[in-house]
PDB file of C-alpha atoms in Angstrom:
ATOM      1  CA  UNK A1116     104.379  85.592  97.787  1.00 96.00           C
ATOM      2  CA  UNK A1117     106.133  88.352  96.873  1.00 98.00           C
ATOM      3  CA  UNK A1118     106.891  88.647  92.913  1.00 98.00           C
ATOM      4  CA  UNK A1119     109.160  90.856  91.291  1.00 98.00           C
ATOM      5  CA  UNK A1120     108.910  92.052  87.232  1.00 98.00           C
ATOM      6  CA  UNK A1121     111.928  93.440  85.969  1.00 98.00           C
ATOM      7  CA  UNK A1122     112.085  94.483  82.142  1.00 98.00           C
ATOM      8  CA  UNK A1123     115.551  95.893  80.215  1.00 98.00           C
ATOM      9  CA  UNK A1124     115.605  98.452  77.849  1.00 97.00           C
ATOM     10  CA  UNK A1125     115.786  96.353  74.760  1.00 97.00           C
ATOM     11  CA  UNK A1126     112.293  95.023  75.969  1.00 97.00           C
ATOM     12  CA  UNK A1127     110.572  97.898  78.343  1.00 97.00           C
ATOM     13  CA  UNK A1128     108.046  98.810  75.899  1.00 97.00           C
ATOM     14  CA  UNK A1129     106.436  95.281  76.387  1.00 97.00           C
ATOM     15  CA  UNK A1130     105.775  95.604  80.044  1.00 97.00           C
ATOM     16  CA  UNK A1131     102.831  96.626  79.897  1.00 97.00           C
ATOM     17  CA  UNK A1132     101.327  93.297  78.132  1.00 97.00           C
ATOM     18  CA  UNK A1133     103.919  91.113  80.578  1.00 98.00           C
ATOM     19  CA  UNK A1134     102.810  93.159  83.629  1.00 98.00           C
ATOM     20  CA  UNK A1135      99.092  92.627  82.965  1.00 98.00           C
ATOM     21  CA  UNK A1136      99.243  88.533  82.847  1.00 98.00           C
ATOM     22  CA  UNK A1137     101.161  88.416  85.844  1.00 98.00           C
ATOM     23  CA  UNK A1138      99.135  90.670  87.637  1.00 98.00           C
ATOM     24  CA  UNK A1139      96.206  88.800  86.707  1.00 98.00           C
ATOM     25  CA  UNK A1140      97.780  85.449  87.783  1.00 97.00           C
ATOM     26  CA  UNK A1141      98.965  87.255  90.701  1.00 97.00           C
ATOM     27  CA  UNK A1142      95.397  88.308  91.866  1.00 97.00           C
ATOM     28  CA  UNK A1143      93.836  85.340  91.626  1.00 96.00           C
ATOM     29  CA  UNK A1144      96.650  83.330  93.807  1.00 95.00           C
ATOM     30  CA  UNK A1145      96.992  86.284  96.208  1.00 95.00           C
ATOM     31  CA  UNK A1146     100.473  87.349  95.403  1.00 97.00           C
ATOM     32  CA  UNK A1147     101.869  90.854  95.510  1.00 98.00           C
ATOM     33  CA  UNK A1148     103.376  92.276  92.452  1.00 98.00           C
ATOM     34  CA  UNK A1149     106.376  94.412  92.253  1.00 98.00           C
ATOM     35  CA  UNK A1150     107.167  96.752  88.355  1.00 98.00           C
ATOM     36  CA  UNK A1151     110.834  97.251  89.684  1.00 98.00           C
ATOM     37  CA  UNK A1152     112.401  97.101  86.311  1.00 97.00           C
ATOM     38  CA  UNK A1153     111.576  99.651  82.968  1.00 97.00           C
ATOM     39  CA  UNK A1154     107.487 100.235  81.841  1.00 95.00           C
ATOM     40  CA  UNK A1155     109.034 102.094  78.710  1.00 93.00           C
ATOM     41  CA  UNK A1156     111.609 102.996  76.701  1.00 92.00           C
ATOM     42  CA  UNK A1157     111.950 106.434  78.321  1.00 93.00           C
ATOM     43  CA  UNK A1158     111.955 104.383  81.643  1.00 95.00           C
ATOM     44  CA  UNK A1159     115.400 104.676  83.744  1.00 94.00           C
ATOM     45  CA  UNK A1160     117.396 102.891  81.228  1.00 97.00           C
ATOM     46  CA  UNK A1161     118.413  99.163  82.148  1.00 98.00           C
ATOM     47  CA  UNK A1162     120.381  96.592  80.888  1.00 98.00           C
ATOM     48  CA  UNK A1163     120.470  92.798  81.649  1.00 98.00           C
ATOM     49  CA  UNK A1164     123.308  93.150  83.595  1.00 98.00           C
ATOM     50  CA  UNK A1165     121.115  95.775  85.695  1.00 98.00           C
ATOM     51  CA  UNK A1166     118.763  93.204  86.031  1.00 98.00           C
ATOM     52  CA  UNK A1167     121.437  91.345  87.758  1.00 98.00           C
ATOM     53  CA  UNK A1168     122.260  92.663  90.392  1.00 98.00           C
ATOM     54  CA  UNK A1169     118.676  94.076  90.869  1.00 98.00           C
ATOM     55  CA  UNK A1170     117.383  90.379  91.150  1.00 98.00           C
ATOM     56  CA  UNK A1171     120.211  89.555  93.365  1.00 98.00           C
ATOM     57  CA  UNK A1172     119.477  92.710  95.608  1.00 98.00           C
ATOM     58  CA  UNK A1173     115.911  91.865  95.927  1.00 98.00           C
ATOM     59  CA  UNK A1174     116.280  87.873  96.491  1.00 98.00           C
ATOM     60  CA  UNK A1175     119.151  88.047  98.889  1.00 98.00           C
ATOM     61  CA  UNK A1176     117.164  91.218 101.254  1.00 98.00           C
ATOM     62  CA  UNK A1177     114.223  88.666 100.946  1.00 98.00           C
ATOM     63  CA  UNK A1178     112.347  91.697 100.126  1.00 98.00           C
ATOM     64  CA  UNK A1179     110.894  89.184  97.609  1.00 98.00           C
ATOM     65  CA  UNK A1180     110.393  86.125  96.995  1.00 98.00           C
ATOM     66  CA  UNK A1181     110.544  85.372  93.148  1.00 98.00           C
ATOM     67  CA  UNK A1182     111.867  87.129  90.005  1.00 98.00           C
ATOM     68  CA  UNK A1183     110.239  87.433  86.614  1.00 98.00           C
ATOM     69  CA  UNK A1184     113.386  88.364  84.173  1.00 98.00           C
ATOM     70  CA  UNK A1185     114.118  88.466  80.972  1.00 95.00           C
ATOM     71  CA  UNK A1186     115.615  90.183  77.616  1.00 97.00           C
ATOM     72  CA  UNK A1187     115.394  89.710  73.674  1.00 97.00           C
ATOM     73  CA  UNK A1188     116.553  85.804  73.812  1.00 97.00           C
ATOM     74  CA  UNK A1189     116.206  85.079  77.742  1.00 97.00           C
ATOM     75  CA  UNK A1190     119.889  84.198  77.617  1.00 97.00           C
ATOM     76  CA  UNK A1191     121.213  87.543  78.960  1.00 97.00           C
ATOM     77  CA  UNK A1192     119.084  87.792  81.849  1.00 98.00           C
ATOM     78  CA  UNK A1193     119.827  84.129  82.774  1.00 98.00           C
ATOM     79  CA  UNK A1194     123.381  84.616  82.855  1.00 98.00           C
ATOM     80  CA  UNK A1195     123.351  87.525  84.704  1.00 98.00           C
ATOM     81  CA  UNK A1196     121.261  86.201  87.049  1.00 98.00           C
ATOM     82  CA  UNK A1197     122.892  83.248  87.618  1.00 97.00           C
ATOM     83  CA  UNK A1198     126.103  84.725  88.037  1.00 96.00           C
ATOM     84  CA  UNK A1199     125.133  85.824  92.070  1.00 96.00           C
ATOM     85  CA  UNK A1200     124.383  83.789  95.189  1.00 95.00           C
ATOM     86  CA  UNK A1201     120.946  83.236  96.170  1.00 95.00           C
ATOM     87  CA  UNK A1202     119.773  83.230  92.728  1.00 97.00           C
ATOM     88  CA  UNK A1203     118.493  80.400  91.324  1.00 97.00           C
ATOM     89  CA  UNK A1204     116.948  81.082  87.680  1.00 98.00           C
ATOM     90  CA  UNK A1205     115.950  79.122  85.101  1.00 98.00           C
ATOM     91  CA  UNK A1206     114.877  79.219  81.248  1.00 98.00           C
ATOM     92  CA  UNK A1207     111.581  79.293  80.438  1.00 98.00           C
ATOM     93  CA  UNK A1208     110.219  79.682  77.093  1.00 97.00           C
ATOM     94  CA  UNK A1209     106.787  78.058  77.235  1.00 96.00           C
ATOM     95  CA  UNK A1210     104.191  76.729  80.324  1.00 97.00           C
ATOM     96  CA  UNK A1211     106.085  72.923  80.712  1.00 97.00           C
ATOM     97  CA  UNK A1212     109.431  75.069  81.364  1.00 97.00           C
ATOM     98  CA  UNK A1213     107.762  76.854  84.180  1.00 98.00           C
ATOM     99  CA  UNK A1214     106.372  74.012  85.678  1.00 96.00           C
ATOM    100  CA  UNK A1215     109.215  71.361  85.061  1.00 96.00           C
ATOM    101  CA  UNK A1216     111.281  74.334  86.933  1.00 96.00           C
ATOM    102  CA  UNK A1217     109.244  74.181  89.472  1.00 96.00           C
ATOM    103  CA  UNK A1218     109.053  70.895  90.353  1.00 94.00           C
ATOM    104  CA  UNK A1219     112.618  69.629  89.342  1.00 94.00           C
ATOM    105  CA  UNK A1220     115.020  72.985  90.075  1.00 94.00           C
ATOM    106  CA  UNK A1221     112.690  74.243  92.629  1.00 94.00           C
ATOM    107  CA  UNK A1222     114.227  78.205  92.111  1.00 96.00           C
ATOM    108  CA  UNK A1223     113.655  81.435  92.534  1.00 98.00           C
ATOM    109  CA  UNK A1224     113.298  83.375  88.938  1.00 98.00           C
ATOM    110  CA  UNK A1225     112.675  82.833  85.274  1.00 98.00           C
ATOM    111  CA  UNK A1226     114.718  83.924  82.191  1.00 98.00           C
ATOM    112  CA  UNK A1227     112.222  84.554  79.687  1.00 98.00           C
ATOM    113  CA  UNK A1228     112.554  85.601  76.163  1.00 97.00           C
ATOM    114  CA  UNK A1229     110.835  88.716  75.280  1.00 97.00           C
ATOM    115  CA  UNK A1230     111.483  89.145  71.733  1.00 95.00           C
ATOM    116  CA  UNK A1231     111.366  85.489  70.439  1.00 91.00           C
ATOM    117  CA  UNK A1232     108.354  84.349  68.866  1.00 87.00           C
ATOM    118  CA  UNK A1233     106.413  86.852  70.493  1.00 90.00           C
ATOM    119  CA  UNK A1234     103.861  87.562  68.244  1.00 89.00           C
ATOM    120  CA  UNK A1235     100.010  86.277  68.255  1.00 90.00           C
ATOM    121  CA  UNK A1236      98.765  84.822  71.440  1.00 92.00           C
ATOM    122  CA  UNK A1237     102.156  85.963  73.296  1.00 95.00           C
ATOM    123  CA  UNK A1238     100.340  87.361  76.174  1.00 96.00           C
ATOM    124  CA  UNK A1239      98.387  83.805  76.437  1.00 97.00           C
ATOM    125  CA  UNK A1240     101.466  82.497  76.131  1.00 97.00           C
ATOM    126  CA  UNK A1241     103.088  84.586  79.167  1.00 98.00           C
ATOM    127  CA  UNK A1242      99.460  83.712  81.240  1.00 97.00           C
ATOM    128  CA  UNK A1243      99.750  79.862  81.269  1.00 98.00           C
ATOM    129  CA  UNK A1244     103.253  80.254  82.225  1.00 98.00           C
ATOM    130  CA  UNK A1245     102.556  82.360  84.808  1.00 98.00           C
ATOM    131  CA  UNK A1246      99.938  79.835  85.960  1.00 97.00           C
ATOM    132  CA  UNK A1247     102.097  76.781  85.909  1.00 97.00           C
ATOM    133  CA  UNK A1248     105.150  78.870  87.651  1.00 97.00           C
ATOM    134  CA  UNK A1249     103.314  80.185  91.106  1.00 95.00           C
ATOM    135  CA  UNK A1250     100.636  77.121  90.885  1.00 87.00           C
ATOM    136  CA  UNK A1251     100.411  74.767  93.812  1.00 85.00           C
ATOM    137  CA  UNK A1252     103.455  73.281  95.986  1.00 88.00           C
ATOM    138  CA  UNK A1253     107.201  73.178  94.278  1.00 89.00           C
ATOM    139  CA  UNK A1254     109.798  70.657  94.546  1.00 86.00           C
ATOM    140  CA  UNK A1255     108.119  68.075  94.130  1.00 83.00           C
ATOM    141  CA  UNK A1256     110.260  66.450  91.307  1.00 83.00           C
ATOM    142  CA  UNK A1257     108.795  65.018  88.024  1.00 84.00           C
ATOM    143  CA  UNK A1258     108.103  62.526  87.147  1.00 84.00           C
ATOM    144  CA  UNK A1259     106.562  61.308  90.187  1.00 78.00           C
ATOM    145  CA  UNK A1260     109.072  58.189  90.541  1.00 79.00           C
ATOM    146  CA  UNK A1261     112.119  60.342  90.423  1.00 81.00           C
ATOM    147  CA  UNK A1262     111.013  62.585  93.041  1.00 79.00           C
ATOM    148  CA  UNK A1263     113.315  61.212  95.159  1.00 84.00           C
ATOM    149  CA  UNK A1264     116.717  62.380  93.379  1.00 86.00           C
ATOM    150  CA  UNK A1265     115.416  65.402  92.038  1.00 84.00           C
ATOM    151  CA  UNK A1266     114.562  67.076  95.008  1.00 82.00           C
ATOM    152  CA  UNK A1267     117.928  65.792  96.433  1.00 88.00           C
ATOM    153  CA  UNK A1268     119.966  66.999  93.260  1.00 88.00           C
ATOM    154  CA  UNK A1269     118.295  70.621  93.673  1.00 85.00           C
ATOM    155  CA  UNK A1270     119.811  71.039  96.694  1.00 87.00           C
ATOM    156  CA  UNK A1271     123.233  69.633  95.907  1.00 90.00           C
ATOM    157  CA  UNK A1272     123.385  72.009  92.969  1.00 88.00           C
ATOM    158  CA  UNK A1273     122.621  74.992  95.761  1.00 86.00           C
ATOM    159  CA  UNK A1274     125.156  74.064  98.085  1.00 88.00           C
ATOM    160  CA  UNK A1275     128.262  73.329  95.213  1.00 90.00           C
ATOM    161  CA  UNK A1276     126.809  77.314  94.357  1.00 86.00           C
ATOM    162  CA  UNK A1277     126.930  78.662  98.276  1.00 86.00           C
ATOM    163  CA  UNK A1278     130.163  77.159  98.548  1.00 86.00           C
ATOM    164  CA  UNK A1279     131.921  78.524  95.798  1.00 86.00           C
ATOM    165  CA  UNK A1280     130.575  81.843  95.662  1.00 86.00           C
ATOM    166  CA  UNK A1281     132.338  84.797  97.250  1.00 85.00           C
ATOM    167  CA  UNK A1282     130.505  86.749 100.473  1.00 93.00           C
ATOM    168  CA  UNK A1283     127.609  88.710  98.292  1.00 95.00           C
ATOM    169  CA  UNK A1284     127.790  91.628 100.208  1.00 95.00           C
ATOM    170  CA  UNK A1285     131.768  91.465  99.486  1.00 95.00           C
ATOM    171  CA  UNK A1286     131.160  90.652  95.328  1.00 94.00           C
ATOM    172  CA  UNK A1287     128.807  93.375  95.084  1.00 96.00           C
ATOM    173  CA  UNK A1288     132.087  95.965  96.430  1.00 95.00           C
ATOM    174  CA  UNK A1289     133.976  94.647  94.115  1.00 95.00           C
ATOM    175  CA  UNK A1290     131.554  95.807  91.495  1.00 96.00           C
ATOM    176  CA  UNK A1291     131.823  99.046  89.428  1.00 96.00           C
ATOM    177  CA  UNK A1292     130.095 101.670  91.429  1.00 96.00           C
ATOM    178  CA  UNK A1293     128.616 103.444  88.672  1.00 97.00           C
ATOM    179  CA  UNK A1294     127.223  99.646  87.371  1.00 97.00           C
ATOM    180  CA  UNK A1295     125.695  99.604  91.267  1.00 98.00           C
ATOM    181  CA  UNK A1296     124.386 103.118  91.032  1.00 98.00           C
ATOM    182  CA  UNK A1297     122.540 102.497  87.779  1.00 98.00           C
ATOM    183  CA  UNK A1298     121.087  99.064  88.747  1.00 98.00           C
ATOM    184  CA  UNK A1299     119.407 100.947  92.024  1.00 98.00           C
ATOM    185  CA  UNK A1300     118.547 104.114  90.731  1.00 97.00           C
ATOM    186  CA  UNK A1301     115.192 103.700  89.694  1.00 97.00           C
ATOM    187  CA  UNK A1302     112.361 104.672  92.107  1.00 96.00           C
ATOM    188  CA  UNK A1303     110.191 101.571  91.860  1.00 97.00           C
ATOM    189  CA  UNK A1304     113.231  99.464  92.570  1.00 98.00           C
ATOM    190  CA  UNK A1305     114.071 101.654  95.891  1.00 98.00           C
ATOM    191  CA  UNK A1306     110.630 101.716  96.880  1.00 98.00           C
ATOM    192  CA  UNK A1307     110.651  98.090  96.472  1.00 98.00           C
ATOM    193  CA  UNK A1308     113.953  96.817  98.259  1.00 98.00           C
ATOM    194  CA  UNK A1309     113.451  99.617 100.869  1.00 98.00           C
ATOM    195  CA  UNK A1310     110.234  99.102 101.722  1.00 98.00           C
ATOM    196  CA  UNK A1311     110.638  95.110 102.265  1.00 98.00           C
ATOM    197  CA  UNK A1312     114.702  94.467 102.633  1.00 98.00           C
ATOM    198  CA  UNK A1313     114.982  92.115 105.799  1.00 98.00           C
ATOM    199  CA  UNK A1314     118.574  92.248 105.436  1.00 98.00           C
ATOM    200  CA  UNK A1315     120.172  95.236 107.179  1.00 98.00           C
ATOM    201  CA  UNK A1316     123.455  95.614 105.728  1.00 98.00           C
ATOM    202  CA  UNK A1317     122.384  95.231 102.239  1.00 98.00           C
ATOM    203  CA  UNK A1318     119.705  98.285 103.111  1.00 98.00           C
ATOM    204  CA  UNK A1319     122.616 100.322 104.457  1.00 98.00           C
ATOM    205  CA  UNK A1320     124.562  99.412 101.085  1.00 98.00           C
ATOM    206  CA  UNK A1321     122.252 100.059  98.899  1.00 98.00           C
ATOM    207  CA  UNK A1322     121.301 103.938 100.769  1.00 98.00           C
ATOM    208  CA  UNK A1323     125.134 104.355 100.764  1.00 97.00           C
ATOM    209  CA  UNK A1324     125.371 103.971  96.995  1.00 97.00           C
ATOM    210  CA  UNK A1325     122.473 106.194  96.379  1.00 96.00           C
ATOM    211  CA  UNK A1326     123.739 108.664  98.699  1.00 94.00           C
TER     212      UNK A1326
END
């Protein structure tokens, strides 16, 4: 699996500690890790709403496969991430909200909040969800005997979201091209979506923007 980090500015100098427990979690499980978002706060400055469209970019190219998000409260993020197709993130605040997420929503990022009560044993904390979130087989449902109508609600919830979205490619257009420009101007980003995009029109997009 392929498993992007993306910090904003409010939170970059924390990405070191964040980058470290996923990296660790990563290693053991044999996924690849991806710092697309800011290591610092003299980083290429991003907001949430960067994060956005970044995510989106990065899920919808399937140049990866999951996104590790977040801001100060986790609320940002998940909005803006929410707010495109093929983006499926949740809220996650401690280990049960990784795994319930897992088994019951079955998505493809976390929302989680950076600033919030992160303070002794934080980067324990970030581990065990990490653990719990890229762990074993998802969609399963919980508990066990409502497996069944979980798994089937999941993907209800998906389709009522495909079919009311716009065309992506069309919605991110209609965007404010300096918004765009800023989202994909940073180097690990382009490196990362460039690099592993399967999706050739959003690669031709995103090289016309930066052009």
């Amino acid at each position: 699996m392929k498993i992007a980090l993306m910090n904003e500015f409010s939170q970059a100098a924390k990405n070191p500690i964040i980058l470290n427990e996923l990296q660790a979690v990563a290693d053991e499980q044999g996924h690849q890790v991806f710092n697309v978002g800011m290591n610092g706060d003299n980083d290429h400055r991003l907001t949430y709403i960067h994060l956005g469209i970044i995510a989106s970019l990065l899920l919808n190219s399937k140049a990866v496969d999951f996104v590790i998000a977040g801001c100060g409260t986790g609320q940002g993020a998940l909005m803006s991430l929410n707010a495109y197709p093929g983006v499926v993130c949740g809220y996650c605040i401690d280990p049960a909200d990784a795994y319930l997420f897992a088994q019951i929503n079955n998505g493809n990022a976390l929302a989680i909040p950076f600033a919030k009560g992160f303070g002794w044993g934080a980067e324990l904390n970030l581990r065990y969800i990490f653990e719990k979130a890229f762990t074993g087989e998802t969609g399963l449902g919980y508990p066990p005997e409502r497996q069944a109508s979980q798994v089937q609600n999941a993907a209800i919830l998906n389709g009522v979201k495909d079919a009311v979205a716009k065309d992506y490619l069309e919605g991110l257009k209609a965007l404010d091209p300096e918004l765009v420009k800023t989202a994909v101007g940073g180097e690990r980003f382009q490196s990362c979506f460039l690099e592993n995009s399967q999706d050739a029109a959003l690669t031709d997009f995103v090289r016309s923007v930066l052009a």
